[in-house]
C-alpha cells in the first residue's frame, strides 16, 4: 500500500470528531493492508514507529523539507525499510549518511507525506487517545469481540502485534495473549484526587476500598510451585535483589499466583525509610546478603491477579482483595472500606502519621486494568504533586553556572494538543540532580537561545506545589505556586504524565 493512503486516513480521522466515523475510516484502511504492513501502519497511525527513535535530531528534521514530489509513490514497506537503514547506520560520518537517507526518502514524498513523516519522527502525531479508537477499528475489521481485543492489547502491552495476529488469523489468535505465569502484565496505574471527598465522589459515592499508599518499589510476583520471580514496575526480573521477598512468597499457602504490591524498607519503629533509601536495594553490584540485613525489605500486597490456575483480572476489586486477604497474612496492605468522608479522612491521617505518602482509594467493582491510568484507583496525598514534562531549561547563575537549572514545566493538553506551560522552578534540585539533568537535557536538545535550552518533551519530573493559581502569565491561564522538584520519574514516559485537563480539574477551573 502507498503511504499516501495512510496519510489521507490519518488526516480524515483527525478532522472528524465523530468516533464512529474514525472507527470506520481506520477499519477500512486496516482491511486493505498486506500482513507485513499491519504493524507498521498501526504504529504510524498512533504516531510511533517500530524503530522507536531513529537518531536524527529535532533541528535536522525541522530543516529537512525540501522540494516535494507531485504524485505519491512511496510504499509503506519502503518507508519502514528506510527508517531501519537509518538506525542501522553507525560509525564515522553516520550522522551525514542518516540525513542523506532521510533526504532521499523525503524528496520522493508529496508535500502532505513530507509533513506527515516529519511530524511522525518528531513525535508530534503521538496520540494515546487514538489507541481506544484503533481497538474498536480492529474489532470492526476482524469481527472479533471488542472487549477481547481490548484485553489482548492490554496484556500484550502493545497494540501492533495484536493487530497483526488478529487480522491474519482471526479472533482465535487472541488466546495467546491470556494471562500466563512468568509473563508479567503492565501494572495498573492510579489517577489523582485532590482530597478524600473528591476521591469518594469520583469513585461513585458508594463504598470505596482505601489502602495506605506506601512509597517504595512496585513489584509483581509470579509463583508456580517453588519457582518465584519478582518483576519490577518496568517488568524486569529483580528477584536476585530481593531474596527475602522471594522467600516470603514461597511460604504462602498456594500452588501458583500472581501478586501485585509494593516493597519497601522499614525502620525499626515501623516507619518507612525514605524512597531513595529503599531504592538502594535495586542498585547494581551490591552485596545482597549484607544489604539484606542492613536494609531488609518488607512486601505489602494489594492485589491478586491469578490464583491456582485461574485468572482474576476480570473479577471486581472487592473479590480479588477478599481472596488476597485469605492468603497474604501480615503482608496484606493496611486497608479499610468506607463511604464516609470523615472516616476516609481519619484513615488518611493514620497513614500520614505513620510516615506514609497518603492513601489509595479504589473502586470496589473495578476490574484490573493493566497498564491503564484509569479513574478506578485514585491516590490522595497531602502535599500535592503532579508529574510534569520538562519543556526547556535555563542556564543557572553563580554556583549553578554551566548547569541547566530553572525548568520549564508543562502538561500535555489532550484537547488542543501540545503542552500547557504551568511554570518554572529550580527549587528542590540537589547538586547531583543538577548535574544529571544538565547531561540528560542536552541529549534531547531541540534548539537554544542565549539563556534557554529547549528540549524534546519527554523527561517526566514529579513536582510538589502548594496551589494552582489563575495566572495571566502563561497562555494556559494557570500556574503552580511554590513549585519544587521532588524527583525525576524516569520510570514514566511522557504519555504517563499528568495532563493539563487534570491540572484544570485540580484547579477547579
Ligand atoms: P504514582 O506512581 O504516583 O502514580 O502512584 C502509583 C504507585 O503507588 C503504584 O505504582 C505503586 O507503586 C504505589 N502504591 C503504593 N501503595 C499502593 C496501593 N495501596 N495500591 C496501589 N499502588 C500503590
Coordinates of C-alpha atoms and ligand atoms in Angstrom, one line a residue:
X1 CA 0.0 0.0 0.0
X2 CA 1.1 3.5 -0.6
X3 CA 2.0 5.8 2.3
X4 CA -0.4 8.3 0.8
X5 CA -3.4 6.2 1.8
X6 CA -2.2 6.2 5.4
X7 CA -1.6 9.9 5.4
X8 CA -5.0 10.5 3.9
X9 CA -6.7 8.3 6.5
X10 CA -4.8 10.0 9.3
X11 CA -5.9 13.4 8.1
X12 CA -9.6 12.4 7.8
X13 CA -9.5 10.7 11.2
X14 CA -8.1 13.9 12.8
X15 CA -10.7 16.0 11.0
X16 CA -13.8 14.3 12.2
X17 CA -14.9 14.4 15.8
X18 CA -17.3 11.6 15.3
X19 CA -16.0 8.5 16.9
X20 CA -17.8 6.0 14.8
X21 CA -16.6 7.7 11.7
X22 CA -13.0 7.5 12.9
X23 CA -13.5 3.8 13.6
X24 CA -15.0 3.2 10.2
X25 CA -12.1 5.0 8.4
X26 CA -9.5 3.1 10.3
X27 CA -11.3 -0.3 9.8
X28 CA -11.5 0.3 6.1
X29 CA -7.7 1.0 5.9
X30 CA -6.8 -2.0 8.1
X31 CA -8.7 -4.3 5.7
X32 CA -6.7 -3.2 2.8
X33 CA -3.3 -3.9 4.3
X34 CA -1.0 -6.7 3.4
X35 CA 0.1 -8.7 6.5
X36 CA 3.6 -7.3 6.7
X37 CA 2.2 -3.8 6.6
X38 CA -0.2 -4.1 9.5
X39 CA 2.2 -3.5 12.4
X40 CA 3.9 -0.6 10.6
X41 CA 0.7 1.2 9.8
X42 CA -0.9 0.7 13.2
X43 CA 2.1 2.3 14.7
X44 CA 2.2 5.2 12.2
X45 CA -1.4 5.9 13.0
X46 CA -0.7 6.1 16.7
X47 CA 2.2 8.4 15.9
X48 CA 5.1 6.0 16.6
X49 CA 7.5 3.8 14.6
X50 CA 8.8 0.3 15.0
X51 CA 12.3 1.6 15.4
X52 CA 11.4 3.8 18.4
X53 CA 13.8 6.6 17.6
X54 CA 16.0 6.9 14.5
X55 CA 18.7 9.2 16.0
X56 CA 18.0 12.2 13.8
X57 CA 17.9 15.4 15.8
X58 CA 14.9 17.6 16.0
X59 CA 16.7 20.5 14.4
X60 CA 17.7 18.5 11.4
X61 CA 14.2 17.2 10.9
X62 CA 12.7 20.6 11.1
X63 CA 15.0 21.8 8.3
X64 CA 14.8 18.8 6.0
X65 CA 11.7 19.6 4.0
X66 CA 13.0 20.3 0.5
X67 CA 11.1 20.1 -2.8
X68 CA 8.2 17.7 -2.9
X69 CA 7.0 15.1 -5.4
X70 CA 3.9 15.8 -7.4
X71 CA 2.4 12.3 -7.2
X72 CA 2.6 9.8 -4.4
X73 CA 4.9 6.8 -4.9
X74 CA 6.3 5.8 -1.5
X75 CA 5.3 2.4 -0.3
X76 CA 4.8 1.8 3.4
X77 CA 7.3 -1.0 3.5
X78 CA 9.9 1.2 1.9
X79 CA 9.4 3.9 4.5
X80 CA 9.9 1.3 7.2
X81 CA 13.0 0.0 5.5
X82 CA 14.5 3.5 5.3
X83 CA 13.9 4.0 9.0
X84 CA 15.6 0.7 9.6
X85 CA 18.6 1.6 7.4
X86 CA 18.9 4.9 9.3
X87 CA 19.0 3.3 12.7
X88 CA 21.5 0.7 11.5
X89 CA 23.9 3.3 10.2
X90 CA 26.7 3.8 12.6
X91 CA 30.3 4.8 12.8
X92 CA 32.1 7.9 11.5
X93 CA 30.1 10.0 9.1
X94 CA 26.9 8.2 10.1
X95 CA 25.2 11.4 11.0
X96 CA 25.5 12.7 7.4
X97 CA 24.6 9.3 6.0
X98 CA 21.5 9.2 8.1
X99 CA 20.4 12.7 7.0
X100 CA 21.1 11.7 3.4
X101 CA 18.8 8.6 3.6
X102 CA 16.1 10.7 5.1
X103 CA 16.5 13.4 2.4
X104 CA 16.3 10.8 -0.4
X105 CA 13.1 9.5 1.0
X106 CA 11.6 12.9 1.6
X107 CA 12.4 14.1 -1.9
X108 CA 10.2 11.3 -3.2
X109 CA 7.3 12.3 -0.9
X110 CA 4.5 14.6 -1.7
X111 CA 4.1 17.7 0.5
X112 CA 1.4 16.0 2.6
X113 CA 3.6 12.9 3.0
X114 CA 6.6 15.0 4.0
X115 CA 4.6 16.8 6.7
X116 CA 3.3 13.5 8.0
X117 CA 6.7 11.9 8.1
X118 CA 8.4 14.8 9.8
X119 CA 5.7 15.1 12.4
X120 CA 5.8 11.3 12.9
X121 CA 9.5 11.4 13.5
X122 CA 9.2 14.5 15.8
X123 CA 6.7 12.6 17.9
X124 CA 4.0 15.1 17.2
X125 CA 1.5 12.6 15.9
X126 CA 1.6 10.5 19.1
X127 CA -1.8 10.2 20.4
X128 CA -2.8 8.0 23.4
X129 CA -6.4 8.6 22.8
X130 CA -6.3 7.0 19.4
X131 CA -5.5 3.6 20.7
X132 CA -9.0 3.1 22.0
X133 CA -10.4 4.0 18.6
X134 CA -7.9 1.7 17.0
X135 CA -9.0 -1.1 19.2
X136 CA -12.6 -0.6 18.0
X137 CA -11.5 -0.4 14.4
X138 CA -9.6 -3.7 14.8
X139 CA -12.7 -5.4 16.3
X140 CA -14.8 -4.0 13.4
X141 CA -12.4 -5.0 10.7
X142 CA -11.9 -8.6 12.1
X143 CA -15.4 -9.2 13.5
X144 CA -13.8 -10.0 16.9
X145 CA -15.4 -9.1 20.3
X146 CA -14.2 -5.6 21.2
X147 CA -13.6 -6.4 24.9
X148 CA -11.4 -9.4 24.0
X149 CA -9.4 -7.2 21.7
X150 CA -9.0 -4.5 24.4
X151 CA -7.9 -7.1 26.9
X152 CA -5.3 -8.7 24.5
X153 CA -3.9 -5.2 23.8
X154 CA -3.7 -4.5 27.5
X155 CA -1.9 -7.8 28.2
X156 CA 0.4 -7.6 25.2
X157 CA 1.3 -4.1 26.3
X158 CA 1.5 -3.2 22.5
X159 CA -1.3 -2.9 20.0
X160 CA 0.7 -3.6 16.9
X161 CA 1.4 -7.4 17.2
X162 CA -2.1 -8.0 18.4
X163 CA -3.4 -6.2 15.3
X164 CA -1.4 -8.4 13.0
X165 CA -2.3 -11.6 14.8
X166 CA -6.0 -10.7 14.7
X167 CA -6.2 -9.6 11.1
X168 CA -4.2 -12.5 9.9
X169 CA -5.7 -15.3 12.0
X170 CA -9.0 -14.0 13.4
X171 CA -10.3 -13.9 16.9
X172 CA -8.8 -17.3 17.9
X173 CA -5.3 -15.7 17.8
X174 CA -6.1 -13.7 20.8
X175 CA -5.8 -16.7 23.1
X176 CA -2.0 -16.3 23.1
X177 CA -2.4 -13.0 25.0
X178 CA -4.2 -14.5 28.0
X179 CA -2.6 -14.1 31.4
X180 CA 0.3 -16.5 31.9
X181 CA 2.6 -17.2 34.7
X182 CA 6.1 -15.7 34.2
X183 CA 4.8 -13.3 31.6
X184 CA 4.3 -10.1 33.6
X185 CA 1.5 -7.8 32.8
X186 CA 1.7 -4.0 32.8
X187 CA 0.8 -2.7 36.3
X188 CA -2.5 -0.9 36.8
X189 CA -1.9 2.8 37.4
X190 CA -3.6 5.4 39.5
X191 CA -5.2 8.8 38.9
X192 CA -5.0 11.7 41.3
X193 CA -7.7 13.1 43.6
X194 CA -7.3 16.3 45.5
X195 CA -8.7 15.0 48.8
X196 CA -10.8 12.2 50.2
X197 CA -14.1 13.9 49.4
X198 CA -13.2 14.2 45.8
X199 CA -11.9 10.6 45.7
X200 CA -15.1 9.2 47.1
X201 CA -17.2 11.3 44.7
X202 CA -15.1 10.2 41.7
X203 CA -15.5 6.6 42.7
X204 CA -19.2 6.9 42.8
X205 CA -20.1 7.8 46.4
X206 CA -20.8 4.2 47.5
X207 CA -18.2 2.2 49.5
X208 CA -14.6 2.6 48.4
X209 CA -11.7 0.5 49.3
X210 CA -9.0 2.5 51.0
X211 CA -5.4 1.4 51.4
X212 CA -2.2 3.0 52.7
X213 CA -0.1 4.4 49.8
X214 CA 3.4 3.2 50.5
X215 CA 6.4 4.9 48.9
X216 CA 8.5 2.0 47.8
X217 CA 9.0 -0.1 44.7
X218 CA 6.1 -1.6 42.8
X219 CA 6.5 -5.3 42.3
X220 CA 4.6 -8.1 40.6
X221 CA 5.4 -11.5 41.8
X222 CA 4.7 -14.7 39.8
X223 CA 4.9 -18.1 41.5
X224 CA 4.4 -21.6 40.3
X225 CA 5.3 -24.2 42.9
X226 CA 8.7 -23.3 44.2
X227 CA 9.5 -21.1 41.3
X228 CA 9.2 -17.4 42.2
X229 CA 10.0 -14.4 40.1
X230 CA 9.8 -10.8 41.3
X231 CA 9.3 -8.3 38.5
X232 CA 9.9 -4.5 38.8
X233 CA 7.5 -1.9 37.6
X234 CA 9.2 -1.9 34.2
X235 CA 8.7 -5.7 34.2
X236 CA 12.4 -6.6 34.7
X237 CA 13.3 -9.7 36.8
X238 CA 14.6 -8.3 40.0
X239 CA 14.4 -11.5 42.1
X240 CA 18.1 -11.6 42.9
X241 CA 18.0 -8.2 44.5
X242 CA 15.2 -9.1 47.0
X243 CA 15.6 -12.8 48.1
X244 CA 13.5 -12.2 51.3
X245 CA 10.6 -11.3 49.1
X246 CA 11.1 -14.4 47.0
X247 CA 11.1 -16.5 50.3
X248 CA 8.1 -14.7 51.7
X249 CA 6.0 -15.6 48.6
X250 CA 7.3 -19.1 48.5
X251 CA 6.0 -19.5 52.1
X252 CA 2.4 -18.6 51.1
X253 CA -0.1 -21.5 51.2
X254 CA -0.8 -21.7 47.5
X255 CA 0.3 -23.5 44.4
X256 CA 0.6 -20.7 41.9
X257 CA -0.3 -17.0 41.9
X258 CA 0.4 -13.5 40.6
X259 CA 0.6 -10.8 43.3
X260 CA 0.8 -7.0 42.9
X261 CA 2.3 -4.9 45.6
X262 CA 4.8 -2.5 47.0
X263 CA 8.1 -3.5 48.7
X264 CA 9.9 -1.1 51.0
X265 CA 12.4 -1.0 53.8
X266 CA 11.0 -0.2 57.2
X267 CA 12.9 1.4 60.1
X268 CA 12.9 -0.5 63.4
X269 CA 10.0 1.6 64.6
X270 CA 7.9 0.5 61.6
X271 CA 8.1 3.9 59.8
X272 CA 9.2 3.7 56.2
X273 CA 12.7 4.5 55.1
X274 CA 12.8 7.4 52.6
X275 CA 12.1 6.3 49.0
X276 CA 15.8 6.8 47.9
X277 CA 17.0 4.5 50.7
X278 CA 14.6 1.7 49.8
X279 CA 15.7 2.0 46.2
X280 CA 19.3 1.3 47.1
X281 CA 18.4 -2.3 47.2
X282 CA 17.9 -2.2 43.5
X283 CA 21.3 -0.7 42.7
X284 CA 23.9 -2.5 40.7
X285 CA 26.7 -4.7 42.0
X286 CA 25.5 -4.9 45.6
X287 CA 26.3 -7.4 48.3
X288 CA 22.8 -8.7 48.6
X289 CA 23.4 -10.6 51.7
X290 CA 24.8 -7.6 53.6
X291 CA 22.1 -5.3 52.2
X292 CA 19.5 -7.8 53.3
X293 CA 20.5 -7.4 57.0
X294 CA 21.2 -3.7 56.8
X295 CA 18.1 -2.8 54.8
X296 CA 15.6 -5.6 54.9
X297 CA 12.6 -5.3 52.6
X298 CA 9.0 -5.8 53.6
X299 CA 6.4 -6.6 50.9
X300 CA 2.8 -5.3 51.1
X301 CA 0.4 -7.0 48.7
X302 CA -2.6 -5.1 47.5
X303 CA -3.8 -7.1 44.5
X304 CA -4.1 -10.7 43.3
X305 CA -4.2 -11.2 39.5
X306 CA -4.1 -15.0 39.3
X307 CA -4.5 -17.9 41.7
X308 CA -4.2 -21.7 41.4
X309 CA -4.7 -21.8 37.6
X310 CA -7.4 -19.1 37.4
X311 CA -7.1 -15.6 36.1
X312 CA -8.7 -13.0 38.4
X313 CA -8.3 -9.8 36.2
X314 CA -12.0 -9.6 35.4
X315 CA -13.2 -10.1 39.0
X316 CA -14.2 -7.0 40.9
X317 CA -11.5 -5.5 43.2
X318 CA -13.6 -6.5 46.3
X319 CA -13.4 -10.1 45.3
X320 CA -9.8 -10.1 44.4
X321 CA -8.9 -8.4 47.6
X322 CA -11.1 -10.8 49.7
X323 CA -9.2 -13.7 48.2
X324 CA -5.9 -12.0 48.7
X325 CA -6.8 -11.4 52.4
X326 CA -7.1 -15.1 52.9
X327 CA -3.6 -15.9 51.8
X328 CA -1.5 -12.8 52.4
X329 CA -1.4 -12.8 56.2
X330 CA 0.6 -10.0 57.7
X331 CA 1.8 -8.8 54.3
X332 CA -1.7 -7.5 53.4
X333 CA -1.7 -3.8 52.8
X334 CA -3.3 -1.8 55.7
X335 CA -6.8 -1.1 54.4
X336 CA -10.4 -0.2 55.2
X337 CA -13.7 0.1 53.3
X338 CA -16.0 3.1 53.7
X339 CA -18.3 5.5 52.1
X340 CA -17.9 8.1 54.8
X341 CA -15.6 11.0 54.0
X342 CA -14.8 11.6 57.7
X343 CA -13.7 8.0 58.2
X344 CA -11.7 8.2 55.0
X345 CA -10.0 11.4 56.3
X346 CA -9.1 9.7 59.5
X347 CA -7.6 6.8 57.6
X348 CA -5.5 9.3 55.5
X349 CA -4.3 10.9 58.8
X350 CA -3.3 7.5 60.1
X351 CA -1.3 6.7 57.0
X352 CA 0.4 10.1 57.1
X353 CA 1.1 9.8 60.8
X354 CA 2.9 6.5 60.2
X355 CA 5.1 8.3 57.7
X356 CA 3.4 7.1 54.5
X357 CA 2.6 9.1 51.4
X358 CA -1.1 9.1 51.6
X359 CA -3.8 6.7 50.6
X360 CA -5.1 4.9 47.6
X361 CA -8.9 4.9 47.0
X362 CA -10.1 2.1 44.8
X363 CA -13.4 1.3 43.2
X364 CA -14.6 -2.0 44.7
X365 CA -16.3 -3.1 41.5
X366 CA -13.4 -2.3 39.1
X367 CA -11.5 -5.0 37.3
X368 CA -7.7 -4.9 37.0
X369 CA -6.9 -2.6 34.1
X370 CA -3.3 -3.4 33.3
X371 CA -1.2 -0.5 32.1
X372 CA -4.1 1.9 32.3
X373 CA -4.1 5.1 34.4
X374 CA -7.8 5.0 35.0
X375 CA -10.2 6.6 37.5
X376 CA -10.7 3.3 39.4
X377 CA -7.6 3.9 41.5
X378 CA -7.1 7.3 42.9
X379 CA -4.2 8.5 45.0
X380 CA -4.8 11.0 47.7
X381 CA -1.7 12.7 49.2
X382 CA -1.3 15.7 51.4
X383 CA 1.4 17.5 49.6
X384 CA 0.0 17.9 46.1
X385 CA 2.2 16.6 43.4
X386 CA 2.0 16.4 39.6
X387 CA 4.1 14.5 37.2
X388 CA 5.0 17.1 34.6
X389 CA 7.1 17.3 31.5
X390 CA 10.2 19.4 31.1
X391 CA 9.9 21.6 28.0
X392 CA 13.0 23.7 28.4
X393 CA 15.6 24.7 31.0
X394 CA 17.6 27.9 31.7
X395 CA 21.3 28.1 32.4
X396 CA 22.0 28.7 36.1
X397 CA 23.9 31.6 37.6
X398 CA 26.5 31.9 40.3
X399 CA 27.1 28.5 41.9
X400 CA 24.9 26.9 39.2
X401 CA 26.8 28.5 36.3
X402 CA 27.3 25.9 33.5
X403 CA 24.4 23.8 34.7
X404 CA 20.9 23.7 33.3
X405 CA 18.8 24.8 36.3
X406 CA 15.4 26.6 36.0
X407 CA 13.0 24.1 34.5
X408 CA 10.0 25.0 32.3
X409 CA 7.2 22.7 33.2
X410 CA 4.4 21.6 31.0
X411 CA 1.4 19.2 30.9
X412 CA 0.1 17.6 27.8
X413 CA -3.1 19.2 26.6
X414 CA -5.2 16.2 25.4
X415 CA -7.8 18.5 23.9
X416 CA -5.8 21.1 22.0
X417 CA -2.7 19.0 21.5
X418 CA 0.8 20.3 22.5
X419 CA 1.7 21.3 26.0
X420 CA 0.4 23.8 28.5
X421 CA 3.2 25.6 30.3
X422 CA 2.5 25.8 34.1
X423 CA 5.5 27.5 35.5
X424 CA 9.2 27.2 36.1
X425 CA 11.2 26.0 39.1
X426 CA 14.8 25.4 40.2
X427 CA 13.8 24.6 43.8
X428 CA 14.4 21.2 45.3
X429 CA 17.3 20.4 43.0
X430 CA 20.4 18.9 44.6
X431 CA 23.9 19.3 43.0
X432 CA 23.6 15.7 41.9
X433 CA 20.3 16.4 40.2
X434 CA 21.6 19.5 38.5
X435 CA 24.5 17.6 37.0
X436 CA 22.2 14.8 35.9
X437 CA 19.6 17.0 34.4
X438 CA 22.2 19.1 32.5
X439 CA 23.6 16.0 30.9
X440 CA 20.2 14.4 30.1
X441 CA 18.6 17.6 28.8
X442 CA 21.4 18.3 26.5
X443 CA 20.9 14.9 24.9
X444 CA 17.4 15.9 23.9
X445 CA 18.1 19.5 23.0
X446 CA 16.0 20.9 20.1
X447 CA 17.3 24.4 20.0
X448 CA 18.5 27.2 22.2
X449 CA 18.8 30.9 22.7
X450 CA 21.2 32.8 24.9
X451 CA 19.8 31.5 28.2
X452 CA 17.4 28.7 27.5
X453 CA 17.8 25.2 26.0
X454 CA 14.6 23.8 24.5
X455 CA 14.2 20.1 24.7
X456 CA 12.1 17.3 23.3
X457 CA 9.1 16.9 25.7
X458 CA 9.9 13.6 27.2
X459 CA 11.5 13.9 30.6
X460 CA 9.0 13.5 33.4
X461 CA 9.5 15.1 36.8
X462 CA 7.5 15.0 39.9
X463 CA 6.7 18.5 41.2
X464 CA 5.3 19.3 44.6
X465 CA 3.4 22.6 44.9
X466 CA 1.0 24.4 47.2
X467 CA -1.6 25.9 45.0
X468 CA -2.7 26.2 41.4
X469 CA -3.2 29.9 40.6
X470 CA -5.0 31.6 37.9
X471 CA -2.2 33.4 36.1
X472 CA -2.2 35.7 33.0
X473 CA 1.5 35.0 32.5
X474 CA 1.0 31.8 30.6
X475 CA -1.4 31.0 27.7
X476 CA -2.6 28.1 29.8
X477 CA -4.1 30.6 32.3
X478 CA -2.8 28.5 35.2
X479 CA 0.4 28.5 37.2
X480 CA 1.8 26.4 40.1
X481 CA 2.6 28.3 43.2
X482 CA 5.8 27.3 45.1
X483 CA 6.6 24.5 42.7
X484 CA 9.6 22.4 43.7
X485 CA 11.2 19.3 42.2
X486 CA 10.6 16.1 44.2
X487 CA 12.3 13.7 41.9
X488 CA 12.6 12.6 38.3
X489 CA 10.2 10.0 37.1
X490 CA 12.4 8.1 34.7
X491 CA 10.0 5.2 35.1
X492 CA 7.4 7.2 33.4
X493 CA 7.1 8.2 29.7
X494 CA 5.6 11.5 28.6
X495 CA 2.4 9.7 27.8
X496 CA 2.1 8.9 31.5
X497 CA 2.5 12.4 32.8
X498 CA -0.5 14.3 34.3
X499 CA -2.5 16.1 31.7
X500 CA -3.5 19.7 31.6
X501 CA -7.1 18.5 32.0
X502 CA -6.1 17.0 35.3
X503 CA -4.5 20.3 36.4
X504 CA -7.6 22.2 35.4
X505 CA -9.7 19.8 37.4
X506 CA -7.4 20.2 40.4
X507 CA -7.7 24.0 40.0
X508 CA -11.4 23.8 39.9
X509 CA -11.4 25.5 36.6
Ligands
LIG1 P1 2.2 7.0 41.2 O1 3.5 6.3 40.8 O2 2.5 8.3 42.0 O3 1.3 7.2 40.0 O4 1.4 6.1 42.2 C1 1.1 4.8 41.9 C2 2.1 3.9 42.6 O5 1.9 3.9 44.0 C3 1.9 2.5 42.2 O6 2.6 2.2 41.0 C4 2.6 1.7 43.4 O7 4.0 1.6 43.2 C5 2.4 2.7 44.6 N1 1.5 2.2 45.6 C6 1.7 2.3 46.9 N2 0.7 1.8 47.7 C7 -0.2 1.4 46.8 C8 -1.5 0.8 46.9 N3 -2.0 0.5 48.1 N4 -2.2 0.4 45.8 C9 -1.6 0.7 44.6 N5 -0.4 1.3 44.4 C10 0.3 1.6 45.5

